[in-house]
Amino acid sequence: MDYDFNFAAVWRNFDLLLSGLGLGLVLALVSIAIGCVIGLFTAFGMLSKHRLLRWAAHGYVSAIRNTPILVLILFTFFALPQLGLRLGKIESFIVTLAVYSGAYLTEVFRSGLVALPPGLREAGLTIGLTELGTKVRITIPIMFRNVLPALGNNFISLFKDTSLAAAIAVPELTFHARKINVETFRVIETWLVASLMYVFACAIIAALLRRVERHLAIPG
Amino acid sequence: MSVPVLEITNLHKRFGDVEVLKGIDLTMQRGDVVSLIGSSGSGKTTLLRCVNLLEDYEEGIVAVAGEQIGYRQQNGRRVRLREREIARQRAMTGMTFQHFNLFPHMSAIRNVMLGLVRTRKMPKDEAYATAETWLDRVGMKDRKDHFPGQLSGGQQQRVAIARAIAMNPELMLFDEVTSALDPELVSEVLAVVKGLAADGMTMLLVTHEMQFAHDVSDRVVFMQDGRIGEEGPPDTLFHNPKSERLAAFLKSSKF
Ligand SMILES: Nc1ncnc2c1ncn2[C@@H]1O[C@H](COP(=O)(O)OP(=O)(O)OP(=O)(O)O)[C@@H](O)[C@H]1O
Ligand SMILES: [Mg+2]
């Protein structure tokens, strides 16, 4: 087989691919930030002594985890407007990804919380902190550091999931690659470059996360 | 007589169907040092934990400085206090734990400062100075920037003592301060506790170190199946035990 590689058409559109990559990163970052908040509340819900809260938290997590993410994306974008909730495609995608990651992060945070020795909370209470105070000052900061590697993995897989936003025409990397592919017929070159961009971006994110982990690690 | 620092009246505590404390009465005046001894499972830890409401209690009254801990009476019924009230009451007592429970993500001095800043509302610089004074007092000033993971067990326990005592509590509760420590680290911690006792701190302590209990206490309380079996000055209790049970216990503790 001999094939003449010609990347000229791809390079000409490289700035589009780059901007798509940037958008994907922003989408992942914003979504995981919101997802962290959702996940934290839901994790506490799961560990609550109120049955209704536990019930709601479990319901949310299993509903989301048992639905394909593409279906969630399409549902939010096409079905919610029918119910009167109109969102732009980017907002719609962020909502989906935040709710999606929230369900996975719930599990991360929940296991992080139950792994903490109960004595930490009690020590917080003995110096006069309230239950909320001990969560904010003690349990959450320690748990957060402990689950940072898992959080990083979630972020990377979430970043890759942003490629699914192409399905609702959010102009991220995959969307632009598909467009370039259709316009230039440089199929191999386009998808090769797009793939490598994902790979490099993930490698850089992973390296950055390791630095953050080292920086935040508890000494001793 | 002034208001007792601790007054426990007919305290009952159940875990499910099991009654672990079966009517405890105990009064401590300012400056008293009382040791709780007794075999494993007799309820010593549970008694301490009821005093600062780490455990709820079903019946009886625990009062610190004249204030009932955790509950108030309303139309003859017991009503649990609100969260904020309970937090304030907990800060009236200081407690150390068998396993230290220092906050691992904070340096020694931050551990001591947290309660001062958040609960006592001290300005940061004043809290820092206070924390430093207490760390100095327990011999840990030169390690004030170390994290718990970088300290030995004995050092961690001394920081934990500083963290509790810096809050200036009415009453200190010590639960087996040395039982998780290697033998060579025991004396450094006991020396700190003895020093605090000599300063007039009111202390209720659970210990398996009989010699220490003998030396430091004004009174010793022998717990037995959730009740107070025997109580008295250390010399009387250790040298003239009234009951078979206490005599056997002392023998088994190699006193
Ligand atoms: N959270 C709990 N749930 C159920 N039972 C408990 C709980 N905590 C303690 N107990 C039981 O209460 C009894 C008293 O326990 P406690 O820890 O007060 O004993 P102790 O005198 O401190 O013993 P040790 O010398 O071993 O520390 C024991 O039978 C114990 O099994
Ligand atoms: Mg105990």
Short mmCIF file of C-alpha atoms and ligand atoms in Angstrom, two decimals:
data_model
loop_
_atom_site.label_atom_id
_atom_site.label_comp_id
_atom_site.label_asym_id
_atom_site.label_seq_id
_atom_site.Cartn_x
_atom_site.Cartn_y
_atom_site.Cartn_z
CA MET A 1 0.00 0.00 0.00
CA ASP A 2 1.37 3.33 -0.77
CA TYR A 3 -0.27 6.47 0.31
CA ASP A 4 0.90 10.02 -0.22
CA PHE A 5 0.63 11.78 3.09
CA ASN A 6 -0.28 15.39 2.66
CA PHE A 7 -0.78 17.37 5.81
CA ALA A 8 -1.03 20.77 4.13
CA ALA A 9 -4.81 20.93 4.38
CA VAL A 10 -4.70 19.95 8.05
CA TRP A 11 -2.00 22.50 8.90
CA ARG A 12 -4.02 25.19 7.18
CA ASN A 13 -6.82 24.48 9.61
CA PHE A 14 -4.62 23.78 12.60
CA ASP A 15 -5.75 26.90 14.46
CA LEU A 16 -9.32 25.55 14.30
CA LEU A 17 -8.19 22.27 15.80
CA LEU A 18 -6.29 24.11 18.51
CA SER A 19 -9.24 26.29 19.40
CA GLY A 20 -11.35 23.12 19.49
CA LEU A 21 -8.88 21.53 21.87
CA GLY A 22 -8.97 24.63 24.06
CA LEU A 23 -12.75 24.59 24.17
CA GLY A 24 -12.71 20.91 25.13
CA LEU A 25 -10.40 21.67 28.05
CA VAL A 26 -12.59 24.54 29.22
CA LEU A 27 -15.71 22.36 28.95
CA ALA A 28 -14.05 19.62 30.99
CA LEU A 29 -12.75 22.05 33.60
CA VAL A 30 -16.02 23.87 34.13
CA SER A 31 -17.97 20.60 34.18
CA ILE A 32 -15.70 18.90 36.67
CA ALA A 33 -15.74 21.97 38.91
CA ILE A 34 -19.55 21.87 39.04
CA GLY A 35 -19.41 18.07 39.18
CA CYS A 36 -17.20 18.28 42.29
CA VAL A 37 -19.78 20.39 44.09
CA ILE A 38 -22.59 18.03 43.06
CA GLY A 39 -20.49 14.99 43.96
CA LEU A 40 -19.59 16.35 47.38
CA PHE A 41 -23.20 17.06 48.32
CA THR A 42 -24.37 13.73 46.97
CA ALA A 43 -21.60 11.89 48.80
CA PHE A 44 -22.74 13.45 52.07
CA GLY A 45 -26.30 12.60 51.05
CA MET A 46 -25.31 8.95 50.68
CA LEU A 47 -23.78 8.95 54.14
CA SER A 48 -26.65 10.90 55.71
CA LYS A 49 -28.70 9.46 58.51
CA HIS A 50 -31.86 10.59 56.74
CA ARG A 51 -33.24 7.80 54.61
CA LEU A 52 -34.78 10.12 52.05
CA LEU A 53 -31.46 11.82 51.35
CA ARG A 54 -29.65 8.51 51.00
CA TRP A 55 -32.38 7.33 48.71
CA ALA A 56 -32.22 10.42 46.48
CA ALA A 57 -28.42 10.25 46.29
CA HIS A 58 -28.42 6.57 45.31
CA GLY A 59 -31.18 7.19 42.78
CA TYR A 60 -29.26 9.97 41.07
CA VAL A 61 -26.01 8.05 40.94
CA SER A 62 -27.46 4.83 39.56
CA ALA A 63 -29.67 6.61 37.05
CA ILE A 64 -26.71 8.51 35.61
CA ARG A 65 -24.23 5.66 35.74
CA ASN A 66 -26.60 3.36 33.90
CA THR A 67 -27.28 5.74 31.04
CA PRO A 68 -24.83 6.10 28.12
CA ILE A 69 -23.34 9.56 28.13
CA LEU A 70 -24.28 10.17 24.50
CA VAL A 71 -27.90 9.55 25.39
CA LEU A 72 -27.60 12.05 28.25
CA ILE A 73 -26.11 14.64 25.91
CA LEU A 74 -28.86 14.20 23.34
CA PHE A 75 -31.55 14.11 25.98
CA THR A 76 -30.43 17.37 27.57
CA PHE A 77 -30.05 19.10 24.23
CA PHE A 78 -33.15 17.87 22.41
CA ALA A 79 -35.62 16.78 25.08
CA LEU A 80 -35.24 19.45 27.76
CA PRO A 81 -36.28 22.31 25.40
CA GLN A 82 -39.51 20.40 24.78
CA LEU A 83 -40.08 20.61 28.51
CA GLY A 84 -39.54 24.35 28.35
CA LEU A 85 -35.88 24.47 29.41
CA ARG A 86 -33.97 26.11 26.58
CA LEU A 87 -30.18 26.03 26.75
CA GLY A 88 -27.47 26.91 24.23
CA LYS A 89 -25.50 23.91 22.99
CA ILE A 90 -22.43 24.72 25.08
CA GLU A 91 -24.43 25.32 28.23
CA SER A 92 -26.44 22.21 27.54
CA PHE A 93 -23.28 20.15 27.18
CA ILE A 94 -21.75 21.57 30.36
CA VAL A 95 -24.90 20.72 32.29
CA THR A 96 -24.78 17.17 30.98
CA LEU A 97 -21.12 16.65 31.69
CA ALA A 98 -21.40 18.21 35.17
CA VAL A 99 -24.33 15.99 36.11
CA TYR A 100 -22.56 13.00 34.60
CA SER A 101 -19.25 13.60 36.37
CA GLY A 102 -21.11 14.42 39.58
CA ALA A 103 -22.39 10.86 39.71
CA TYR A 104 -18.92 9.38 39.30
CA LEU A 105 -17.31 11.83 41.70
CA THR A 106 -19.96 10.98 44.31
CA GLU A 107 -18.48 7.50 44.45
CA VAL A 108 -14.94 8.90 44.63
CA PHE A 109 -15.81 11.28 47.48
CA ARG A 110 -17.96 8.78 49.32
CA SER A 111 -15.22 6.20 49.48
CA GLY A 112 -12.75 8.95 50.40
CA LEU A 113 -14.96 10.02 53.29
CA VAL A 114 -15.59 6.56 54.70
CA ALA A 115 -11.87 5.81 54.54
CA LEU A 116 -11.07 8.65 56.97
CA PRO A 117 -10.49 7.64 60.58
CA PRO A 118 -13.55 8.74 62.63
CA GLY A 119 -11.23 10.21 65.25
CA LEU A 120 -10.50 13.21 63.01
CA ARG A 121 -14.08 14.40 63.11
CA GLU A 122 -14.22 13.78 66.85
CA ALA A 123 -11.00 15.72 67.43
CA GLY A 124 -12.56 18.61 65.52
CA LEU A 125 -15.67 18.47 67.68
CA THR A 126 -13.65 18.45 70.92
CA ILE A 127 -12.07 21.79 70.07
CA GLY A 128 -15.53 23.27 69.64
CA LEU A 129 -15.98 23.11 65.87
CA THR A 130 -19.50 22.42 64.62
CA GLU A 131 -20.25 19.44 62.36
CA LEU A 132 -20.06 21.81 59.39
CA GLY A 133 -16.83 23.34 60.70
CA THR A 134 -15.17 19.93 60.98
CA LYS A 135 -16.23 19.10 57.44
CA VAL A 136 -14.91 22.34 56.01
CA ARG A 137 -11.65 22.51 57.98
CA ILE A 138 -10.78 18.88 58.45
CA THR A 139 -12.57 16.04 56.72
CA ILE A 140 -13.07 17.59 53.28
CA PRO A 141 -9.52 18.96 52.89
CA ILE A 142 -7.97 15.64 53.93
CA MET A 143 -10.36 13.56 51.84
CA PHE A 144 -9.77 15.83 48.85
CA ARG A 145 -6.01 15.31 49.00
CA ASN A 146 -6.46 11.57 49.34
CA VAL A 147 -8.71 11.28 46.29
CA LEU A 148 -6.70 13.63 44.08
CA PRO A 149 -5.32 10.81 41.90
CA ALA A 150 -8.84 9.47 41.30
CA LEU A 151 -10.04 13.00 40.62
CA GLY A 152 -7.28 13.42 38.04
CA ASN A 153 -8.26 10.21 36.26
CA ASN A 154 -11.84 11.40 36.18
CA PHE A 155 -10.77 14.69 34.71
CA ILE A 156 -8.82 13.01 31.92
CA SER A 157 -11.65 10.70 30.97
CA LEU A 158 -14.07 13.61 31.15
CA PHE A 159 -11.83 15.61 28.86
CA LYS A 160 -11.92 12.78 26.33
CA ASP A 161 -15.71 12.63 26.66
CA THR A 162 -15.88 16.22 25.41
CA SER A 163 -15.40 14.76 21.92
CA LEU A 164 -19.00 13.61 22.18
CA ALA A 165 -20.07 17.25 22.15
CA ALA A 166 -19.53 17.05 18.39
CA ALA A 167 -22.86 15.23 18.32
CA ILE A 168 -24.66 18.48 19.11
CA ALA A 169 -22.27 20.62 17.02
CA VAL A 170 -20.27 22.11 19.84
CA PRO A 171 -17.14 23.35 18.03
CA GLU A 172 -14.54 21.35 19.90
CA LEU A 173 -11.67 19.33 18.46
CA THR A 174 -13.62 16.36 17.11
CA PHE A 175 -16.22 18.61 15.55
CA HIS A 176 -13.54 20.60 13.66
CA ALA A 177 -11.70 17.44 12.66
CA ARG A 178 -14.87 16.03 11.15
CA LYS A 179 -15.44 19.24 9.27
CA ILE A 180 -11.88 19.35 7.93
CA ASN A 181 -12.19 15.71 6.97
CA VAL A 182 -15.36 16.36 5.00
CA GLU A 183 -14.01 19.50 3.33
CA THR A 184 -10.53 18.22 2.40
CA PHE A 185 -10.96 14.45 2.13
CA ARG A 186 -7.65 14.12 3.99
CA VAL A 187 -9.15 11.40 6.20
CA ILE A 188 -6.02 9.75 7.59
CA GLU A 189 -4.11 12.97 8.13
CA THR A 190 -6.98 14.73 9.85
CA TRP A 191 -7.83 11.96 12.29
CA LEU A 192 -4.18 11.19 12.93
CA VAL A 193 -3.48 14.78 13.93
CA ALA A 194 -6.65 14.99 16.00
CA SER A 195 -5.80 11.76 17.82
CA LEU A 196 -2.27 12.91 18.56
CA MET A 197 -3.60 16.18 19.90
CA TYR A 198 -5.79 14.29 22.37
CA VAL A 199 -2.88 12.09 23.37
CA PHE A 200 -0.53 15.01 23.96
CA ALA A 201 -3.12 17.02 25.82
CA CYS A 202 -3.84 14.07 28.11
CA ALA A 203 -0.15 13.51 28.74
CA ILE A 204 0.33 17.16 29.66
CA ILE A 205 -2.72 17.16 31.94
CA ALA A 206 -1.46 14.01 33.65
CA ALA A 207 1.96 15.58 34.22
CA LEU A 208 0.39 18.77 35.60
CA LEU A 209 -1.87 16.76 37.90
CA ARG A 210 1.10 14.86 39.28
CA ARG A 211 2.75 18.18 40.12
CA VAL A 212 -0.38 19.40 41.86
CA GLU A 213 -0.58 16.13 43.77
CA ARG A 214 3.02 16.46 44.90
CA HIS A 215 2.45 20.07 45.86
CA LEU A 216 -0.63 19.26 47.95
CA ALA A 217 0.66 16.01 49.42
CA ILE A 218 0.48 15.79 53.20
CA PRO A 219 4.07 15.71 54.53
CA GLY A 220 5.26 12.75 56.55
CA MET B 1 -18.51 25.30 98.23
CA SER B 2 -18.15 26.61 94.70
CA VAL B 3 -19.83 25.07 91.68
CA PRO B 4 -18.17 21.72 90.85
CA VAL B 5 -16.22 21.64 87.59
CA LEU B 6 -17.82 18.30 86.82
CA GLU B 7 -20.94 16.85 88.35
CA ILE B 8 -22.27 13.59 87.02
CA THR B 9 -25.54 12.36 88.48
CA ASN B 10 -27.04 8.93 87.85
CA LEU B 11 -25.61 8.68 84.33
CA HIS B 12 -26.91 5.85 82.16
CA LYS B 13 -25.70 5.01 78.68
CA ARG B 14 -26.86 2.27 76.35
CA PHE B 15 -25.51 0.99 73.05
CA GLY B 16 -28.62 -0.60 71.61
CA ASP B 17 -29.83 -3.10 74.19
CA VAL B 18 -26.58 -3.16 76.12
CA GLU B 19 -26.35 -0.84 79.09
CA VAL B 20 -22.73 0.24 79.32
CA LEU B 21 -23.03 2.84 82.09
CA LYS B 22 -25.44 1.87 84.83
CA GLY B 23 -25.80 4.91 87.03
CA ILE B 24 -22.57 6.83 87.53
CA ASP B 25 -22.21 9.57 90.14
CA LEU B 26 -19.02 11.60 90.18
CA THR B 27 -18.17 15.10 91.37
CA MET B 28 -14.96 16.98 90.74
CA GLN B 29 -13.94 20.32 92.24
CA ARG B 30 -11.53 22.76 90.64
CA GLY B 31 -8.01 21.35 90.59
CA ASP B 32 -9.07 17.75 91.23
CA VAL B 33 -7.20 15.03 89.44
CA VAL B 34 -9.24 11.84 89.15
CA SER B 35 -8.07 8.63 87.51
CA LEU B 36 -10.44 6.02 86.13
CA ILE B 37 -9.11 2.50 86.25
CA GLY B 38 -10.78 -0.80 85.52
CA SER B 39 -10.73 -3.72 83.20
CA SER B 40 -11.32 -3.52 79.48
CA GLY B 41 -14.94 -2.87 78.58
CA SER B 42 -15.88 -1.53 82.00
CA GLY B 43 -17.00 1.78 80.45
CA LYS B 44 -14.12 4.17 81.14
CA THR B 45 -13.86 5.57 77.64
CA THR B 46 -17.61 5.78 77.30
CA LEU B 47 -17.82 7.80 80.50
CA LEU B 48 -15.27 10.31 79.20
CA ARG B 49 -17.07 10.55 75.88
CA CYS B 50 -20.38 11.30 77.57
CA VAL B 51 -18.79 14.26 79.34
CA ASN B 52 -18.22 16.08 76.05
CA LEU B 53 -21.14 14.48 74.27
CA LEU B 54 -19.13 12.48 71.76
CA GLU B 55 -21.71 9.96 72.99
CA ASP B 56 -25.29 10.88 73.78
CA TYR B 57 -26.58 9.64 77.13
CA GLU B 58 -30.09 8.45 77.86
CA GLU B 59 -30.55 9.23 81.49
CA GLY B 60 -29.00 11.30 84.24
CA ILE B 61 -27.16 14.59 84.15
CA VAL B 62 -23.65 15.54 83.15
CA ALA B 63 -22.89 19.10 84.20
CA VAL B 64 -19.68 21.02 83.54
CA ALA B 65 -19.25 24.21 85.57
CA GLY B 66 -22.90 23.99 86.54
CA GLU B 67 -24.21 23.68 83.00
CA GLN B 68 -25.93 20.51 81.81
CA ILE B 69 -24.11 19.12 78.79
CA GLY B 70 -26.13 18.39 75.70
CA TYR B 71 -29.67 18.71 77.00
CA ARG B 72 -32.04 21.01 78.75
CA GLN B 73 -35.21 20.28 80.64
CA GLN B 74 -38.38 21.57 79.07
CA ASN B 75 -41.76 20.81 80.64
CA GLY B 76 -40.17 17.87 82.37
CA ARG B 77 -38.81 16.49 79.11
CA ARG B 78 -35.23 16.23 77.99
CA VAL B 79 -34.55 18.25 74.85
CA ARG B 80 -31.27 18.03 72.99
CA LEU B 81 -29.52 21.37 72.61
CA ARG B 82 -28.84 22.89 69.24
CA GLU B 83 -25.66 22.08 67.40
CA ARG B 84 -24.07 25.48 68.11
CA GLU B 85 -24.76 25.24 71.83
CA ILE B 86 -23.27 21.78 71.96
CA ALA B 87 -20.17 22.96 70.10
CA ARG B 88 -19.75 25.76 72.64
CA GLN B 89 -20.16 23.32 75.51
CA ARG B 90 -17.65 20.89 74.03
CA ALA B 91 -15.05 23.64 74.04
CA MET B 92 -15.46 23.86 77.83
CA THR B 93 -13.62 20.56 78.06
CA GLY B 94 -10.43 19.47 76.33
CA MET B 95 -9.80 15.88 75.32
CA THR B 96 -6.92 13.77 74.13
CA PHE B 97 -7.29 10.41 72.45
CA GLN B 98 -5.49 7.13 72.59
CA HIS B 99 -4.44 7.58 68.95
CA PHE B 100 -3.74 11.32 69.13
CA ASN B 101 -6.02 12.27 66.22
CA LEU B 102 -3.93 15.22 65.11
CA PHE B 103 -5.06 16.83 61.87
CA PRO B 104 -2.55 15.32 59.42
CA HIS B 105 -2.78 18.14 56.88
CA MET B 106 -1.71 20.84 59.32
CA SER B 107 1.61 21.55 61.01
CA ALA B 108 1.85 21.16 64.77
CA ILE B 109 1.26 24.84 65.40
CA ARG B 110 -1.70 24.99 63.00
CA ASN B 111 -3.22 22.06 64.86
CA VAL B 112 -3.05 24.07 68.07
CA MET B 113 -4.22 27.31 66.44
CA LEU B 114 -7.33 25.93 64.73
CA GLY B 115 -9.58 25.91 67.79
CA LEU B 116 -8.19 29.22 69.04
CA VAL B 117 -8.99 30.96 65.77
CA ARG B 118 -12.25 29.22 64.85
CA THR B 119 -13.81 28.62 68.25
CA ARG B 120 -12.21 31.19 70.53
CA LYS B 121 -12.18 33.79 67.73
CA MET B 122 -8.65 34.84 68.60
CA PRO B 123 -6.82 37.01 66.07
CA LYS B 124 -4.25 34.96 64.12
CA ASP B 125 -1.14 36.51 65.65
CA GLU B 126 -2.43 36.11 69.19
CA ALA B 127 -3.41 32.51 68.43
CA TYR B 128 0.05 31.89 67.03
CA ALA B 129 1.70 33.26 70.16
CA THR B 130 -0.60 31.25 72.45
CA ALA B 131 -0.02 28.08 70.45
CA GLU B 132 3.72 28.65 70.56
CA THR B 133 3.64 29.08 74.34
CA TRP B 134 1.82 25.80 74.79
CA LEU B 135 3.99 23.92 72.35
CA ASP B 136 6.97 25.20 74.31
CA ARG B 137 5.33 23.98 77.47
CA VAL B 138 5.04 20.42 76.13
CA GLY B 139 8.56 20.60 74.72
CA MET B 140 7.51 20.80 71.08
CA LYS B 141 8.32 24.38 70.15
CA ASP B 142 11.30 23.42 68.02
CA ARG B 143 9.04 21.09 65.99
CA LYS B 144 6.16 23.50 65.60
CA ASP B 145 6.32 23.45 61.80
CA HIS B 146 6.49 19.68 61.56
CA PHE B 147 3.46 17.78 60.32
CA PRO B 148 2.01 14.95 62.43
CA GLY B 149 3.38 12.37 59.99
CA GLN B 150 6.87 13.67 60.71
CA LEU B 151 6.57 13.26 64.49
CA SER B 152 6.95 10.28 66.80
CA GLY B 153 3.92 9.01 68.71
CA GLY B 154 5.06 10.68 71.91
CA GLN B 155 5.60 13.97 70.11
CA GLN B 156 2.19 13.74 68.44
CA GLN B 157 0.52 13.10 71.77
CA ARG B 158 2.27 16.11 73.30
CA VAL B 159 1.05 18.30 70.44
CA ALA B 160 -2.44 16.88 70.97
CA ILE B 161 -2.24 17.82 74.65
CA ALA B 162 -1.16 21.35 73.69
CA ARG B 163 -4.04 21.56 71.21
CA ALA B 164 -6.54 20.67 73.93
CA ILE B 165 -5.10 22.72 76.75
CA ALA B 166 -4.47 25.88 74.70
CA MET B 167 -8.26 26.25 74.54
CA ASN B 168 -8.14 26.95 78.27
CA PRO B 169 -10.77 24.35 79.17
CA GLU B 170 -12.49 23.99 82.54
CA LEU B 171 -11.67 20.31 82.52
CA MET B 172 -9.24 18.05 80.68
CA LEU B 173 -10.15 14.51 79.68
CA PHE B 174 -7.30 12.14 78.91
CA ASP B 175 -8.13 8.76 77.42
CA GLU B 176 -5.14 6.44 77.77
CA VAL B 177 -2.62 9.04 76.64
CA THR B 178 0.21 6.55 76.54
CA SER B 179 -1.29 3.20 75.59
CA ALA B 180 -0.49 3.57 71.89
CA LEU B 181 3.11 4.55 72.59
CA ASP B 182 6.33 2.57 72.55
CA PRO B 183 7.56 2.08 76.13
CA GLU B 184 10.46 4.49 75.75
CA LEU B 185 8.08 7.32 74.78
CA VAL B 186 5.69 6.89 77.70
CA SER B 187 7.59 8.91 80.29
CA GLU B 188 7.91 12.09 78.20
CA VAL B 189 4.13 12.24 77.84
CA LEU B 190 3.37 11.34 81.45
CA ALA B 191 5.78 14.07 82.56
CA VAL B 192 3.74 16.63 80.64
CA VAL B 193 0.49 15.41 82.20
CA LYS B 194 2.02 15.48 85.67
CA GLY B 195 3.20 19.02 85.08
CA LEU B 196 -0.32 20.11 84.17
CA ALA B 197 -1.70 18.43 87.27
CA ALA B 198 0.83 20.26 89.40
CA ASP B 199 -0.35 23.52 87.84
CA GLY B 200 -3.82 22.90 89.18
CA MET B 201 -5.54 21.77 85.98
CA THR B 202 -8.74 19.83 86.67
CA MET B 203 -8.31 16.46 85.01
CA LEU B 204 -10.22 13.25 84.53
CA LEU B 205 -8.03 10.57 83.11
CA VAL B 206 -8.33 6.98 82.01
CA THR B 207 -5.14 5.04 82.41
CA HIS B 208 -3.64 1.58 82.58
CA GLU B 209 -0.46 2.99 84.14
CA MET B 210 -1.15 2.22 87.79
CA GLN B 211 2.01 3.83 89.16
CA PHE B 212 1.16 6.99 87.27
CA ALA B 213 -2.44 6.96 88.52
CA HIS B 214 -1.11 6.47 92.03
CA ASP B 215 1.32 9.39 91.77
CA VAL B 216 -0.78 11.97 89.97
CA SER B 217 -4.31 11.50 91.34
CA ASP B 218 -6.18 13.03 94.22
CA ARG B 219 -8.75 10.30 93.81
CA VAL B 220 -8.95 7.04 91.95
CA VAL B 221 -12.18 5.53 90.65
CA PHE B 222 -12.39 1.81 89.94
CA MET B 223 -14.96 1.10 87.24
CA GLN B 224 -16.58 -2.28 87.16
CA ASP B 225 -19.26 -3.34 84.65
CA GLY B 226 -20.54 0.17 84.08
CA ARG B 227 -20.64 1.11 87.73
CA ILE B 228 -18.24 2.70 90.17
CA GLY B 229 -16.94 -0.24 92.14
CA GLU B 230 -14.72 1.62 94.52
CA GLU B 231 -13.50 5.16 94.90
CA GLY B 232 -10.99 6.88 97.15
CA PRO B 233 -7.54 8.38 97.66
CA PRO B 234 -4.86 6.49 95.71
CA ASP B 235 -3.10 5.11 98.78
CA THR B 236 -6.28 3.62 100.18
CA LEU B 237 -7.44 2.22 96.87
CA PHE B 238 -4.15 0.73 95.78
CA HIS B 239 -2.97 -0.57 99.15
CA ASN B 240 -6.22 -1.45 100.88
CA PRO B 241 -8.69 -2.49 98.20
CA LYS B 242 -12.03 -3.35 99.76
CA SER B 243 -13.34 -5.67 97.09
CA GLU B 244 -12.02 -8.92 95.68
CA ARG B 245 -12.52 -7.54 92.18
CA LEU B 246 -10.28 -4.55 92.71
CA ALA B 247 -7.63 -6.65 94.44
CA ALA B 248 -7.66 -9.07 91.50
CA PHE B 249 -7.56 -6.22 89.01
CA LEU B 250 -4.58 -4.59 90.71
CA LYS B 251 -2.79 -7.91 90.83
CA SER B 252 -3.38 -8.47 87.11
CA SER B 253 -2.09 -4.95 86.39
CA LYS B 254 1.12 -5.85 88.23
CA PHE B 255 0.86 -2.98 90.65
N1 LIG C 1 -19.84 2.60 69.64
C1 LIG C 1 -20.15 1.50 70.37
N2 LIG C 1 -21.14 0.68 69.97
C2 LIG C 1 -21.47 -0.41 70.70
N3 LIG C 1 -20.85 -0.79 71.81
C3 LIG C 1 -19.85 -0.03 72.26
C4 LIG C 1 -19.44 1.16 71.57
N4 LIG C 1 -18.41 1.72 72.23
C5 LIG C 1 -18.19 0.93 73.29
N5 LIG C 1 -19.05 -0.11 73.33
C6 LIG C 1 -19.11 -1.16 74.38
O1 LIG C 1 -19.26 -0.53 75.63
C7 LIG C 1 -18.52 -1.17 76.61
C8 LIG C 1 -17.60 -0.20 77.30
O2 LIG C 1 -16.62 0.24 76.39
P1 LIG C 1 -15.50 1.29 76.75
O3 LIG C 1 -14.76 1.58 75.51
O4 LIG C 1 -16.12 2.43 77.46
O5 LIG C 1 -14.60 0.45 77.75
P2 LIG C 1 -13.22 0.85 78.40
O6 LIG C 1 -13.40 0.72 79.86
O7 LIG C 1 -12.75 2.15 77.89
O8 LIG C 1 -12.29 -0.33 77.87
P3 LIG C 1 -10.75 -0.29 77.42
O9 LIG C 1 -9.96 -0.38 78.69
O10 LIG C 1 -10.62 -1.54 76.61
O11 LIG C 1 -10.52 0.95 76.65
C9 LIG C 1 -17.78 -2.30 75.93
O12 LIG C 1 -18.50 -3.48 76.16
C10 LIG C 1 -17.83 -1.94 74.48
O13 LIG C 1 -17.87 -3.10 73.69
MG MG C 2 -11.13 2.80 76.63
#
